[in-house]
Phi, psi and omega in degrees: 000093181280132161248018175104205183271169209265168165097194200241036167309126178032043160243050205273331162305321179273302174321332171305302204283331163290293177327278178320334192272336189280316166288325166298306180308320185280315187299324151303322190279342189297318189282314172107007183268350185323298194272035174262337203260008167292116200276159164235190173297305185294352158308314198275304181263351166265306188280336173054040163302072194271336178287004174278347169320283185314292186315309213282342186284315185272006188205116190276135206303318188210172191289305166349281183322303177304305187295318173307302202286314171301317174300305185298323182284331188276317176310310184286014135347325227265324182285351190282300191286328186291316201251352167108169207262336205256309181289336173293304163322300190305315182323282160358280194269011151296307190290322197305301190294322199281331183264007167269331181294313190307301181314311181298321184296314195280313159318330178286301173311343194253326176056048172241091192308331179285334199262135193239147172273146180282142191283148177131153206283046174311320203281340187274321184299303191283349178294324176296335195289335162307296163295350170283328175292306207279338188250319193261110188305142161288126172248354165236132198229139187214166161253144193209095171065037162089011188230118187283156172210152204242184175277316186317316170342303188302298203318301194312299187309303222272323186287310189308309183308326177269338178282343159252026172273354170208034168048219189326329194283316195262345183283311199304295184290012188261326194266349167300317174276008161270334189276322179295311191280338182275314182286330154294323161313309171302329190091032169328113159064053184022025152009297196293332187259015173283184189177142172251152173318144185300342182263010158303289197303298218300339190267298169334307160304309177315322183281342151265007174313297176305344182263008177262030177017267176258355191284122177321146182306143165305099202276344185184164188273170175265125160286137172280147182299138184297195141079186198281357181295143202280174190280353197225354195285123181249138174234161179319138161266126193262160189091173167233166165286143144324131181290137184300169176272149205287321152331327175298144193265144145333130194291141180276136176302344157294336183282336167281337168302299172323311186299305192315323203305312183300356180098005157256184196283151184303313182294336167282321168309318182308297218269285162002287196298317187302311171301324195278352193054024168097028181268115170287295198294332163283318168316332186283310180310301171321306190280325175274319177300327180303327185303327204269351184275000000 
């Protein structure tokens, strides 16, 4: 299961999210307040501790949860590379808001005063499992002790570890995140057509520019293919490109690998890079737009 080159190339929003979660967890962990950041219905509607909603969204309550959570956030950067930082930012914000509203509703329905929601970006993480299950293909299968496994198994195991880490306190936000991911997939309220102003994603791009190696900085977010093409689905491109300019150098292998990790055919990815003069963002746009033809 190839997810492209290592690092945060073309994934500035993921990089900012991982850094924020690490810093907040370290700060509150050093103070010994990690386990106190979980919020309950009474905290929000009786004590009006609204700040807990924001802080808890970026703070894991323990080191094991931090390790598994950051691993999953880092892996799911493949979706930002595929749909672009702008739409991925919308996806994260939608997942956060919807999962948060569902958590509040769940606490009201359960009516357990002792139950509090575990802190951490569980809504963001588990909403990403929806496109992971539907759109990321299995590339390797193997058997261990007469059981069948795939290269996706380890991602599911990390997710299960987070989901059951604190029983009801973690199961509730995890399930709410999955529902939020399903609603985004179903284009609830036409959310998949929403885009942020360009200066927002440009801000994250400038933050992550030093880590992008020799690849050009993202000049424009990748656009999602119109029609019925799934939001995260990568399909083989059809059609021919105009003859590339003879002076265009051969596309770098890491750029080709990045596009292949999104699900595109290797030869189509190479042609798109040549046609776009090795601009990964333009090549991604061309590949996605070709899916609608």
